[in-house]
PDB file of C-alpha atoms in Angstrom:
ATOM      1  CA  MET A   1      -7.343  23.672 -26.748  1.00 34.00           C
ATOM      2  CA  ARG A   2      -7.622  19.985 -27.788  1.00 35.00           C
ATOM      3  CA  LYS A   3      -6.127  18.961 -24.409  1.00 33.00           C
ATOM      4  CA  LEU A   4      -8.665  21.170 -22.587  1.00 31.00           C
ATOM      5  CA  TRP A   5     -11.578  19.577 -24.452  1.00 34.00           C
ATOM      6  CA  GLY A   6     -10.206  16.117 -23.641  1.00 37.00           C
ATOM      7  CA  VAL A   7     -10.130  16.902 -19.943  1.00 33.00           C
ATOM      8  CA  LEU A   8     -13.610  18.402 -20.099  1.00 32.00           C
ATOM      9  CA  ALA A   9     -14.974  15.328 -21.943  1.00 35.00           C
ATOM     10  CA  LEU A  10     -13.493  12.967 -19.352  1.00 35.00           C
ATOM     11  CA  SER A  11     -15.006  15.068 -16.565  1.00 39.00           C
ATOM     12  CA  LEU A  12     -18.435  14.951 -18.127  1.00 34.00           C
ATOM     13  CA  VAL A  13     -18.244  11.190 -18.614  1.00 36.00           C
ATOM     14  CA  ALA A  14     -17.177  10.688 -14.979  1.00 39.00           C
ATOM     15  CA  ALA A  15     -20.000  12.933 -13.796  1.00 38.00           C
ATOM     16  CA  CYS A  16     -22.564  10.874 -15.725  1.00 36.00           C
ATOM     17  CA  VAL A  17     -21.592   7.443 -14.453  1.00 44.00           C
ATOM     18  CA  PRO A  18     -24.329   6.262 -12.056  1.00 47.00           C
ATOM     19  CA  GLY A  19     -23.033   5.648  -8.530  1.00 62.00           C
ATOM     20  CA  ASN A  20     -19.796   7.547  -8.991  1.00 86.00           C
ATOM     21  CA  LEU A  21     -18.975  11.115  -8.081  1.00 92.00           C
ATOM     22  CA  PRO A  22     -16.398  12.786 -10.376  1.00 93.00           C
ATOM     23  CA  PRO A  23     -12.870  12.864  -8.926  1.00 93.00           C
ATOM     24  CA  SER A  24     -11.349  16.053  -7.581  1.00 93.00           C
ATOM     25  CA  ALA A  25      -7.789  17.354  -7.771  1.00 93.00           C
ATOM     26  CA  ALA A  26      -5.035  16.199  -5.452  1.00 95.00           C
ATOM     27  CA  ARG A  27      -4.413  18.749  -2.712  1.00 95.00           C
ATOM     28  CA  SER A  28      -1.793  19.530  -0.086  1.00 97.00           C
ATOM     29  CA  ALA A  29      -2.136  18.817   3.644  1.00 97.00           C
ATOM     30  CA  LEU A  30       0.004  18.497   6.828  1.00 97.00           C
ATOM     31  CA  GLY A  31       3.082  19.776   4.997  1.00 97.00           C
ATOM     32  CA  PHE A  32       2.712  17.430   2.024  1.00 98.00           C
ATOM     33  CA  ALA A  33       2.807  19.332  -1.271  1.00 98.00           C
ATOM     34  CA  ALA A  34       0.658  17.768  -3.992  1.00 97.00           C
ATOM     35  CA  ARG A  35       2.389  17.169  -7.327  1.00 95.00           C
ATOM     36  CA  PRO A  36      -0.297  16.029  -9.761  1.00 94.00           C
ATOM     37  CA  GLY A  37       0.871  13.644 -12.470  1.00 92.00           C
ATOM     38  CA  GLU A  38       4.462  13.279 -11.193  1.00 92.00           C
ATOM     39  CA  ALA A  39       4.296   9.716  -9.749  1.00 89.00           C
ATOM     40  CA  ARG A  40       4.663   7.625 -12.894  1.00 80.00           C
ATOM     41  CA  SER A  41       8.412   8.171 -13.164  1.00 70.00           C
ATOM     42  CA  LEU A  42       9.005   6.516  -9.779  1.00 72.00           C
ATOM     43  CA  GLY A  43       9.181   2.785  -9.357  1.00 71.00           C
ATOM     44  CA  VAL A  44       7.670   1.049  -6.312  1.00 72.00           C
ATOM     45  CA  LEU A  45       9.056  -2.091  -4.750  1.00 75.00           C
ATOM     46  CA  GLU A  46       6.387  -4.777  -4.928  1.00 87.00           C
ATOM     47  CA  PRO A  47       7.085  -7.221  -2.034  1.00 93.00           C
ATOM     48  CA  PRO A  48       5.344 -10.228  -3.653  1.00 94.00           C
ATOM     49  CA  ALA A  49       7.424  -9.851  -6.806  1.00 94.00           C
ATOM     50  CA  GLU A  50      10.591  -9.430  -4.753  1.00 95.00           C
ATOM     51  CA  ILE A  51       9.758 -12.562  -2.741  1.00 96.00           C
ATOM     52  CA  GLU A  52       9.284 -14.512  -5.987  1.00 96.00           C
ATOM     53  CA  ARG A  53      12.670 -13.282  -7.222  1.00 95.00           C
ATOM     54  CA  LEU A  54      14.556 -14.029  -3.996  1.00 95.00           C
ATOM     55  CA  PHE A  55      12.896 -17.154  -2.693  1.00 96.00           C
ATOM     56  CA  ARG A  56      11.207 -18.816  -5.709  1.00 95.00           C
ATOM     57  CA  PRO A  57       8.510 -20.136  -3.299  1.00 94.00           C
ATOM     58  CA  GLY A  58       6.945 -22.640  -5.731  1.00 91.00           C
ATOM     59  CA  PRO A  59       3.371 -23.708  -6.468  1.00 93.00           C
ATOM     60  CA  GLY A  60       0.629 -23.231  -3.897  1.00 94.00           C
ATOM     61  CA  ARG A  61       2.508 -20.422  -2.173  1.00 96.00           C
ATOM     62  CA  ARG A  62       1.147 -16.867  -2.140  1.00 96.00           C
ATOM     63  CA  PRO A  63       3.776 -14.264  -1.115  1.00 97.00           C
ATOM     64  CA  VAL A  64       2.602 -11.170   0.769  1.00 96.00           C
ATOM     65  CA  ALA A  65       5.235  -9.078   2.594  1.00 97.00           C
ATOM     66  CA  LEU A  66       9.001  -8.723   2.935  1.00 97.00           C
ATOM     67  CA  ALA A  67      11.508  -7.267   5.421  1.00 97.00           C
ATOM     68  CA  ARG A  68      15.216  -7.306   6.230  1.00 97.00           C
ATOM     69  CA  ALA A  69      16.044  -8.478   9.764  1.00 98.00           C
ATOM     70  CA  GLY A  70      19.630  -8.593  10.993  1.00 96.00           C
ATOM     71  CA  GLY A  71      21.586 -10.477   8.321  1.00 95.00           C
ATOM     72  CA  ASN A  72      18.467 -12.180   6.913  1.00 98.00           C
ATOM     73  CA  VAL A  73      15.801 -11.399   4.386  1.00 98.00           C
ATOM     74  CA  VAL A  74      12.392 -12.576   5.651  1.00 98.00           C
ATOM     75  CA  GLY A  75       9.321 -13.014   3.452  1.00 98.00           C
ATOM     76  CA  VAL A  76       5.882 -14.122   4.631  1.00 98.00           C
ATOM     77  CA  GLY A  77       2.881 -15.518   2.875  1.00 97.00           C
ATOM     78  CA  VAL A  78       0.434 -18.413   2.684  1.00 96.00           C
ATOM     79  CA  ARG A  79       0.663 -21.993   1.574  1.00 95.00           C
ATOM     80  CA  GLU A  80      -2.610 -23.082   0.015  1.00 93.00           C
ATOM     81  CA  PHE A  81      -3.754 -26.633  -0.621  1.00 90.00           C
ATOM     82  CA  PRO A  82      -5.792 -26.933  -3.845  1.00 87.00           C
ATOM     83  CA  GLY A  83      -8.974 -28.922  -3.333  1.00 87.00           C
ATOM     84  CA  GLU A  84      -8.669 -28.728   0.470  1.00 87.00           C
ATOM     85  CA  GLU A  85     -10.215 -26.235   2.880  1.00 83.00           C
ATOM     86  CA  ARG A  86      -7.001 -25.417   4.707  1.00 86.00           C
ATOM     87  CA  SER A  87      -3.995 -23.132   4.437  1.00 90.00           C
ATOM     88  CA  GLU A  88      -0.816 -22.418   6.391  1.00 94.00           C
ATOM     89  CA  PRO A  89       0.918 -19.140   7.235  1.00 96.00           C
ATOM     90  CA  ILE A  90       4.560 -19.468   6.224  1.00 97.00           C
ATOM     91  CA  ALA A  91       7.847 -17.573   6.248  1.00 98.00           C
ATOM     92  CA  TRP A  92      10.836 -17.767   3.958  1.00 98.00           C
ATOM     93  CA  VAL A  93      14.191 -16.916   5.521  1.00 98.00           C
ATOM     94  CA  SER A  94      17.525 -16.450   3.714  1.00 98.00           C
ATOM     95  CA  GLY A  95      20.864 -15.215   4.985  1.00 97.00           C
ATOM     96  CA  ASP A  96      22.505 -15.085   1.519  1.00 97.00           C
ATOM     97  CA  GLU A  97      20.062 -13.151  -0.642  1.00 94.00           C
ATOM     98  CA  GLY A  98      18.080 -16.202  -1.724  1.00 94.00           C
ATOM     99  CA  ARG A  99      20.829 -18.646  -2.605  1.00 95.00           C
ATOM    100  CA  SER A 100      19.690 -20.875   0.257  1.00 97.00           C
ATOM    101  CA  VAL A 101      16.169 -20.582   1.665  1.00 97.00           C
ATOM    102  CA  ARG A 102      14.354 -22.051   4.645  1.00 97.00           C
ATOM    103  CA  GLU A 103      10.577 -22.339   4.496  1.00 97.00           C
ATOM    104  CA  ILE A 104       9.038 -22.206   7.988  1.00 98.00           C
ATOM    105  CA  VAL A 105       5.419 -22.926   8.879  1.00 97.00           C
ATOM    106  CA  LEU A 106       4.391 -20.206  11.305  1.00 97.00           C
ATOM    107  CA  PRO A 107       2.802 -21.486  14.556  1.00 97.00           C
ATOM    108  CA  ARG A 108      -0.944 -21.275  15.224  1.00 93.00           C
ATOM    109  CA  ASP A 109      -2.649 -21.148  18.589  1.00 90.00           C
ATOM    110  CA  ARG A 110      -6.083 -21.952  17.161  1.00 87.00           C
ATOM    111  CA  PRO A 111      -7.469 -23.361  13.890  1.00 85.00           C
ATOM    112  CA  GLY A 112      -8.326 -21.081  10.988  1.00 83.00           C
ATOM    113  CA  HIS A 113      -7.170 -19.717   7.656  1.00 83.00           C
ATOM    114  CA  TRP A 114      -4.597 -17.371   9.193  1.00 86.00           C
ATOM    115  CA  ALA A 115      -2.864 -15.249   6.597  1.00 92.00           C
ATOM    116  CA  PRO A 116      -0.018 -12.786   7.244  1.00 96.00           C
ATOM    117  CA  THR A 117      -0.713  -9.335   5.841  1.00 96.00           C
ATOM    118  CA  ALA A 118       2.222  -7.136   6.935  1.00 97.00           C
ATOM    119  CA  ILE A 119       5.716  -7.349   8.376  1.00 98.00           C
ATOM    120  CA  ALA A 120       8.362  -5.077   9.928  1.00 98.00           C
ATOM    121  CA  ALA A 121      11.770  -5.570  11.502  1.00 98.00           C
ATOM    122  CA  GLU A 122      14.299  -3.781  13.691  1.00 97.00           C
ATOM    123  CA  GLY A 123      17.625  -5.504  14.152  1.00 97.00           C
ATOM    124  CA  ASP A 124      16.884  -9.164  14.781  1.00 98.00           C
ATOM    125  CA  GLN A 125      13.305  -8.416  15.947  1.00 98.00           C
ATOM    126  CA  VAL A 126      10.544  -9.208  13.486  1.00 98.00           C
ATOM    127  CA  LEU A 127       6.767  -8.793  13.814  1.00 98.00           C
ATOM    128  CA  VAL A 128       4.116 -10.091  11.390  1.00 98.00           C
ATOM    129  CA  ALA A 129       0.405  -9.260  11.602  1.00 97.00           C
ATOM    130  CA  GLY A 130      -2.606 -11.198  10.407  1.00 94.00           C
ATOM    131  CA  SER A 131      -6.351 -11.104  11.008  1.00 86.00           C
ATOM    132  CA  LEU A 132      -9.377 -13.344  10.559  1.00 81.00           C
ATOM    133  CA  GLY A 133     -12.745 -11.597  10.972  1.00 83.00           C
ATOM    134  CA  ALA A 134     -12.776 -10.252  14.519  1.00 85.00           C
ATOM    135  CA  ASP A 135      -9.537 -12.015  15.568  1.00 90.00           C
ATOM    136  CA  VAL A 136      -6.001 -10.618  15.225  1.00 93.00           C
ATOM    137  CA  ARG A 137      -2.748 -12.503  15.589  1.00 95.00           C
ATOM    138  CA  VAL A 138       0.893 -11.465  15.534  1.00 97.00           C
ATOM    139  CA  TRP A 139       3.913 -13.655  14.951  1.00 98.00           C
ATOM    140  CA  ALA A 140       7.131 -12.496  16.620  1.00 98.00           C
ATOM    141  CA  SER A 141      10.758 -13.511  16.133  1.00 98.00           C
ATOM    142  CA  GLY A 142      13.784 -12.363  18.103  1.00 98.00           C
ATOM    143  CA  ASP A 143      16.372 -14.127  15.907  1.00 98.00           C
ATOM    144  CA  ALA A 144      15.764 -12.638  12.478  1.00 98.00           C
ATOM    145  CA  GLY A 145      13.028 -15.060  11.501  1.00 98.00           C
ATOM    146  CA  GLU A 146      14.662 -18.349  12.491  1.00 97.00           C
ATOM    147  CA  THR A 147      12.078 -19.145  15.235  1.00 98.00           C
ATOM    148  CA  TRP A 148       8.606 -17.713  15.911  1.00 98.00           C
ATOM    149  CA  THR A 149       5.896 -17.362  18.544  1.00 98.00           C
ATOM    150  CA  VAL A 150       2.223 -16.486  18.002  1.00 97.00           C
ATOM    151  CA  SER A 151      -0.099 -14.442  20.244  1.00 97.00           C
ATOM    152  CA  PRO A 152      -3.483 -12.698  20.038  1.00 95.00           C
ATOM    153  CA  VAL A 153      -4.086  -8.980  19.786  1.00 95.00           C
ATOM    154  CA  HIS A 154      -7.286  -8.123  21.646  1.00 92.00           C
ATOM    155  CA  VAL A 155      -9.046  -5.549  19.484  1.00 91.00           C
ATOM    156  CA  ARG A 156     -12.801  -4.978  19.597  1.00 86.00           C
ATOM    157  CA  GLY A 157     -14.411  -4.791  16.197  1.00 85.00           C
ATOM    158  CA  SER A 158     -15.578  -6.663  13.126  1.00 88.00           C
ATOM    159  CA  ASP A 159     -13.997  -7.059   9.715  1.00 91.00           C
ATOM    160  CA  LEU A 160     -10.592  -6.300  11.224  1.00 92.00           C
ATOM    161  CA  TRP A 161      -7.767  -5.956   8.732  1.00 91.00           C
ATOM    162  CA  PHE A 162      -4.166  -4.801   9.103  1.00 95.00           C
ATOM    163  CA  SER A 163      -2.187  -3.511   6.140  1.00 95.00           C
ATOM    164  CA  THR A 164       0.873  -2.142   7.943  1.00 97.00           C
ATOM    165  CA  VAL A 165       3.388  -2.951  10.650  1.00 98.00           C
ATOM    166  CA  LEU A 166       5.991  -0.349  11.670  1.00 98.00           C
ATOM    167  CA  ARG A 167       8.577  -0.024  14.424  1.00 97.00           C
ATOM    168  CA  THR A 168       8.483   3.445  16.013  1.00 96.00           C
ATOM    169  CA  GLY A 169       9.387   4.870  19.411  1.00 92.00           C
ATOM    170  CA  GLY A 170      10.574   1.517  20.712  1.00 94.00           C
ATOM    171  CA  LYS A 171       7.139  -0.020  20.059  1.00 96.00           C
ATOM    172  CA  TRP A 172       5.361  -1.908  17.313  1.00 98.00           C
ATOM    173  CA  LEU A 173       2.598  -0.198  15.426  1.00 98.00           C
ATOM    174  CA  LEU A 174      -0.159  -2.106  13.595  1.00 98.00           C
ATOM    175  CA  ALA A 175      -2.379  -0.071  11.287  1.00 98.00           C
ATOM    176  CA  GLY A 176      -5.437  -0.905   9.231  1.00 97.00           C
ATOM    177  CA  GLY A 177      -9.123  -0.710   9.748  1.00 95.00           C
ATOM    178  CA  SER A 178     -12.385  -2.322  10.748  1.00 94.00           C
ATOM    179  CA  ALA A 179     -16.052  -1.937   9.985  1.00 92.00           C
ATOM    180  CA  ALA A 180     -15.972   1.141  12.249  1.00 93.00           C
ATOM    181  CA  GLY A 181     -13.089   2.902  10.481  1.00 96.00           C
ATOM    182  CA  ALA A 182      -9.317   3.381  10.584  1.00 97.00           C
ATOM    183  CA  LEU A 183      -7.418   2.157  13.641  1.00 96.00           C
ATOM    184  CA  VAL A 184      -3.919   1.848  15.067  1.00 97.00           C
ATOM    185  CA  VAL A 185      -2.660  -0.610  17.654  1.00 97.00           C
ATOM    186  CA  THR A 186       0.657   0.071  19.423  1.00 97.00           C
ATOM    187  CA  GLY A 187       2.758  -1.818  21.960  1.00 97.00           C
ATOM    188  CA  ALA A 188       4.202  -5.318  22.058  1.00 97.00           C
ATOM    189  CA  PRO A 189       2.887  -8.890  22.225  1.00 96.00           C
ATOM    190  CA  GLY A 190       0.712  -9.154  25.338  1.00 94.00           C
ATOM    191  CA  ALA A 191       0.473  -5.379  25.868  1.00 96.00           C
ATOM    192  CA  TRP A 192      -1.426  -3.523  23.140  1.00 97.00           C
ATOM    193  CA  GLU A 193      -3.305  -0.217  23.044  1.00 96.00           C
ATOM    194  CA  THR A 194      -5.855   0.675  20.379  1.00 95.00           C
ATOM    195  CA  VAL A 195      -6.610   4.113  18.942  1.00 96.00           C
ATOM    196  CA  SER A 196      -9.426   4.859  16.501  1.00 96.00           C
ATOM    197  CA  LEU A 197      -8.484   7.346  13.751  1.00 97.00           C
ATOM    198  CA  GLY A 198     -11.982   7.983  12.434  1.00 96.00           C
ATOM    199  CA  ASP A 199     -13.496   7.429   9.027  1.00 96.00           C
ATOM    200  CA  GLY A 200     -11.481   5.450   6.485  1.00 97.00           C
ATOM    201  CA  ARG A 201      -8.916   2.701   6.358  1.00 96.00           C
ATOM    202  CA  ILE A 202      -5.107   2.684   6.489  1.00 98.00           C
ATOM    203  CA  LEU A 203      -3.326   1.127   3.524  1.00 97.00           C
ATOM    204  CA  GLY A 204       0.343   1.696   4.265  1.00 97.00           C
ATOM    205  CA  GLY A 205       2.907   3.879   5.967  1.00 97.00           C
ATOM    206  CA  THR A 206       6.495   4.772   6.812  1.00 97.00           C
ATOM    207  CA  VAL A 207       8.545   6.164   9.706  1.00 97.00           C
ATOM    208  CA  ASP A 208       9.970   9.646   9.151  1.00 97.00           C
ATOM    209  CA  LYS A 209      13.424  10.980  10.048  1.00 96.00           C
ATOM    210  CA  ALA A 210      12.187  11.985  13.519  1.00 96.00           C
ATOM    211  CA  GLY A 211      10.889   8.474  14.191  1.00 96.00           C
ATOM    212  CA  GLU A 212       7.197   9.407  13.849  1.00 97.00           C
ATOM    213  CA  ALA A 213       4.700   7.328  11.903  1.00 98.00           C
ATOM    214  CA  VAL A 214       3.212   8.600   8.671  1.00 98.00           C
ATOM    215  CA  LEU A 215       0.225   6.579   7.463  1.00 98.00           C
ATOM    216  CA  PHE A 216      -1.816   6.840   4.310  1.00 98.00           C
ATOM    217  CA  GLY A 217      -5.183   5.462   3.293  1.00 98.00           C
ATOM    218  CA  ASP A 218      -8.563   6.361   1.945  1.00 97.00           C
ATOM    219  CA  ARG A 219     -12.128   7.070   2.855  1.00 97.00           C
ATOM    220  CA  THR A 220     -15.448   7.014   0.998  1.00 95.00           C
ATOM    221  CA  GLU A 221     -17.166  10.348   0.326  1.00 95.00           C
ATOM    222  CA  TRP A 222     -20.924  10.257  -0.401  1.00 93.00           C
ATOM    223  CA  ASP A 223     -23.241  12.820  -1.984  1.00 91.00           C
ATOM    224  CA  GLN A 224     -26.141  14.268   0.003  1.00 89.00           C
ATOM    225  CA  SER A 225     -28.597  11.631  -1.253  1.00 91.00           C
ATOM    226  CA  GLN A 226     -26.203   8.799  -0.321  1.00 88.00           C
ATOM    227  CA  THR A 227     -26.507   7.381  -3.880  1.00 91.00           C
ATOM    228  CA  SER A 228     -23.076   8.214  -5.328  1.00 90.00           C
ATOM    229  CA  ASN A 229     -19.581   8.153  -3.872  1.00 94.00           C
ATOM    230  CA  ARG A 230     -15.895   8.483  -4.558  1.00 95.00           C
ATOM    231  CA  SER A 231     -12.647   7.510  -2.852  1.00 95.00           C
ATOM    232  CA  CYS A 232     -10.634  10.255  -1.168  1.00 97.00           C
ATOM    233  CA  ALA A 233      -6.992  10.074  -0.038  1.00 98.00           C
ATOM    234  CA  VAL A 234      -6.049  10.621   3.624  1.00 98.00           C
ATOM    235  CA  VAL A 235      -2.776  10.974   5.542  1.00 98.00           C
ATOM    236  CA  TRP A 236      -2.275  10.568   9.310  1.00 98.00           C
ATOM    237  CA  VAL A 237       0.846  11.767  11.145  1.00 98.00           C
ATOM    238  CA  SER A 238       1.798  10.886  14.750  1.00 96.00           C
ATOM    239  CA  GLY A 239       3.705  13.057  17.169  1.00 83.00           C
ATOM    240  CA  GLY A 240       1.945  14.791  20.068  1.00 84.00           C
ATOM    241  CA  GLY A 241      -1.278  13.024  19.077  1.00 92.00           C
ATOM    242  CA  TRP A 242      -2.505  11.937  15.689  1.00 97.00           C
ATOM    243  CA  GLN A 243      -3.175  14.543  13.023  1.00 97.00           C
ATOM    244  CA  ARG A 244      -5.286  13.863   9.957  1.00 98.00           C
ATOM    245  CA  GLY A 245      -4.983  15.504   6.549  1.00 98.00           C
ATOM    246  CA  GLU A 246      -7.253  15.311   3.487  1.00 98.00           C
ATOM    247  CA  LEU A 247      -5.365  14.940   0.185  1.00 98.00           C
ATOM    248  CA  GLY A 248      -8.283  15.365  -2.193  1.00 97.00           C
ATOM    249  CA  CYS A 249     -10.227  12.764  -4.169  1.00 96.00           C
ATOM    250  CA  PRO A 250      -8.076  12.041  -7.254  1.00 94.00           C
ATOM    251  CA  ALA A 251      -9.086   9.321  -9.716  1.00 91.00           C
ATOM    252  CA  ASP A 252      -6.091   7.147  -8.798  1.00 91.00           C
ATOM    253  CA  ARG A 253      -5.287   5.610  -5.454  1.00 91.00           C
ATOM    254  CA  LEU A 254      -2.351   5.988  -3.097  1.00 95.00           C
ATOM    255  CA  VAL A 255      -0.096   2.963  -3.293  1.00 94.00           C
ATOM    256  CA  ALA A 256       3.118   3.574  -1.283  1.00 94.00           C
ATOM    257  CA  ALA A 257       4.934   5.668   1.311  1.00 96.00           C
ATOM    258  CA  ALA A 258       8.687   6.071   1.759  1.00 95.00           C
ATOM    259  CA  THR A 259      11.186   8.137   3.742  1.00 96.00           C
ATOM    260  CA  LEU A 260      14.021   9.204   1.473  1.00 94.00           C
ATOM    261  CA  ASP A 261      17.667   9.333   2.523  1.00 94.00           C
ATOM    262  CA  ASP A 262      17.524  13.124   2.746  1.00 96.00           C
ATOM    263  CA  GLY A 263      14.596  12.999   5.199  1.00 96.00           C
ATOM    264  CA  ARG A 264      11.802  13.892   2.781  1.00 96.00           C
ATOM    265  CA  VAL A 265       8.651  11.800   3.094  1.00 97.00           C
ATOM    266  CA  LEU A 266       7.003  10.693  -0.135  1.00 96.00           C
ATOM    267  CA  LEU A 267       3.445   9.500  -0.731  1.00 97.00           C
ATOM    268  CA  LYS A 268       2.977   7.944  -4.171  1.00 95.00           C
ATOM    269  CA  GLY A 269      -0.247   7.391  -6.034  1.00 95.00           C
ATOM    270  CA  ASP A 270      -0.803   5.639  -9.346  1.00 92.00           C
ATOM    271  CA  ARG A 271      -0.558   9.093 -10.944  1.00 93.00           C
ATOM    272  CA  ASP A 272       0.010  11.789  -8.317  1.00 95.00           C
ATOM    273  CA  LEU A 273       2.801  12.423  -5.852  1.00 96.00           C
ATOM    274  CA  TRP A 274       2.934  14.178  -2.444  1.00 97.00           C
ATOM    275  CA  ILE A 275       6.243  15.228  -0.834  1.00 97.00           C
ATOM    276  CA  ARG A 276       6.881  16.642   2.648  1.00 98.00           C
ATOM    277  CA  PRO A 277      10.271  18.365   3.156  1.00 97.00           C
ATOM    278  CA  SER A 278      12.600  16.983   5.849  1.00 91.00           C
TER     279      SER A 278
END
């Protein structure tokens, strides 16, 4: 009974906070079974922490994303110059698990504070995404991060931001959002196609056993008077066209996606877990 009163008290407090709707329970969608409260026992690889451990990038360097390409480990991030209004996109490359490291300044085709946000690799091919307002750039390497080229991605929109790069179906997939909502860009440098996925933004993703993309993110839900809102979890699955599933509006956010060795796909929140059988 004490536990029930504790939950009720928390619900009443949440309901009384101005500007915030109370959270709702996690729910199942698109084959993902919700498992409330089961996420805390699972660790999540944090790429910035892993980059620090492997590469020890030093002062003024901000690590962002990490991938394995061929025989190399490739990390990307930003070199910042304190007191100066400039920064450089950089990569760290190691073929021996961090015992020897090369720091490479990624090329730029125009001035600006270009910052990598996501990376993916397949074999020796590597792709890194970054955006600056309404401009998007990708850096590509065909030799496991040793050399790089830069090229634009022509996407119409404002406040463009990409959280995720995946390799699926022989193409690259960039996922994120803009002021207009969630979006996906697929193809290769110089040949990109854009698809809008509606309300929300994409925060991460994985490729399932069948080679299809599974993306997760969130959207904002407003009350009828447009004065209070809450964040709701969303999943998108490719294959014969994009499908969208609503996972409820739990108090904690989604933080990671993974495809397990047995083919199950896992979506992990700060507290809750969703699992889709293989």
